[in-house]
Amino acid sequence: MTVLSLGKDLLGLEYLTKEQIELILDTAEPFKEVSERTIKKVPTLRGKTIVNLFFEASTRTRISFEFAEKRLSADTVNVAALGSSVQKGESLVDTARNLEAMRIDMVVMRHPSSGAAKFLAERIRSNVVNGGDGMHEHPTQGLLDMLTIRDRLGKVGGLKVCICGDILHSRVARSNVWGLLKVGADVAVCGPQSLMPGGIEELGVIVFRRIEEAIEWADVLNVLRLQLERMEAGYIPSIGEYYRVFGVTLERLERAPRELLILHPGPMNRGVEIDSRVADGPHSVILHQVTNGVAIRMAVLYLLAGGKPELAEAAKGMQEAET
Ligand code: CP
């Protein structure tokens, strides 16, 4: 019998099978409860050293990886470009090799360049987890989005999920498309032509040009941040125009033929891609996504460290005080 594992690194959902994605989602389940305890800690990764290497801004991903690591009892170090020797021109590989010389076990990295995580993974022995690389992938975001949909709707396969907004520049969109298609969801994208990658239909997704059509079709909307820096590059005429044409507003949702689940990876631009009444309304699971982010990251770190899925339940049962 082949034992299912993730291999050495988590670089993107494009490279995982349906079974590996389901393994991560299932392994996250017992870890959810750890965060609800008074003492939020299990000894599962005691003795492991994890470096969080963030070359780009992050609130949710960086903090939730750090919580996941601490709740699994790993030793963690945070390295940001600002204040490290990267500022003096040290290369990514030299930085990582110096960290490895201090006997680390894993690196979680966010980097502005697409492919940076793979580049690093091929050059160091430690496990590498992609925390977002340029416009390529953000696999743990895709996984926590799927876990949240499964929590609320009982399944992911067979549901209609539409990803809305700036698809062209979004690593979240790419991880969602790969992951959702693999687990059997119907996937659509909706956004301005100028923010839509050419040939995206070839991945097997439906393309909607009007948000009203997407709302009529979908069970779930995953609303992406409009990357405001793109405005200067002329991708959209104005924020007001974008909200008028593509904004996910309460009025539009009230015309939907069924209740929609609303996701957003954050950070949100209220009144740009999403109406505050929607973001804070009963259909929104945006903060549930953030909560699930910790459990997903605990599951990924646990599995990459060689943890067995059936032992995650047992690990959950272990109190820090008992060991
Ligand atoms: N969703 C997400 O990646 O958010 P951060 O950029 O704050 O990590």
mmCIF file of C-alpha atoms in Angstrom, residues 13-14 18 21 137 142-143 146 156 173-185 187:
data_model
loop_
_atom_site.group_PDB
_atom_site.id
_atom_site.type_symbol
_atom_site.label_atom_id
_atom_site.label_comp_id
_atom_site.label_asym_id
_atom_site.label_seq_id
_atom_site.Cartn_x
_atom_site.Cartn_y
_atom_site.Cartn_z
ATOM 1 C CA LEU A 13 -1.735 23.335 -5.702
ATOM 2 C CA GLU A 14 -0.942 22.750 -9.380
ATOM 3 C CA LYS A 18 -6.867 15.507 -5.396
ATOM 4 C CA ILE A 21 -5.375 18.174 -1.192
ATOM 5 C CA GLU A 137 0.572 30.662 -6.299
ATOM 6 C CA GLY A 142 -6.294 28.125 -1.678
ATOM 7 C CA LEU A 143 -6.439 25.328 0.914
ATOM 8 C CA MET A 146 -11.536 25.172 0.341
ATOM 9 C CA VAL A 156 -16.427 21.462 -2.350
ATOM 10 C CA ALA A 173 -6.795 33.071 -8.066
ATOM 11 C CA ARG A 174 -4.290 30.598 -9.496
ATOM 12 C CA SER A 175 -4.184 28.441 -6.355
ATOM 13 C CA ASN A 176 -7.978 28.500 -6.145
ATOM 14 C CA VAL A 177 -8.409 27.509 -9.785
ATOM 15 C CA TRP A 178 -5.947 24.585 -9.523
ATOM 16 C CA GLY A 179 -7.248 23.372 -6.168
ATOM 17 C CA LEU A 180 -10.966 23.704 -6.870
ATOM 18 C CA LEU A 181 -10.734 21.977 -10.250
ATOM 19 C CA LYS A 182 -8.797 19.085 -8.718
ATOM 20 C CA VAL A 183 -11.421 18.419 -6.049
ATOM 21 C CA GLY A 184 -14.212 18.536 -8.628
ATOM 22 C CA ALA A 185 -15.759 22.003 -8.247
ATOM 23 C CA VAL A 187 -14.912 27.044 -11.459
#
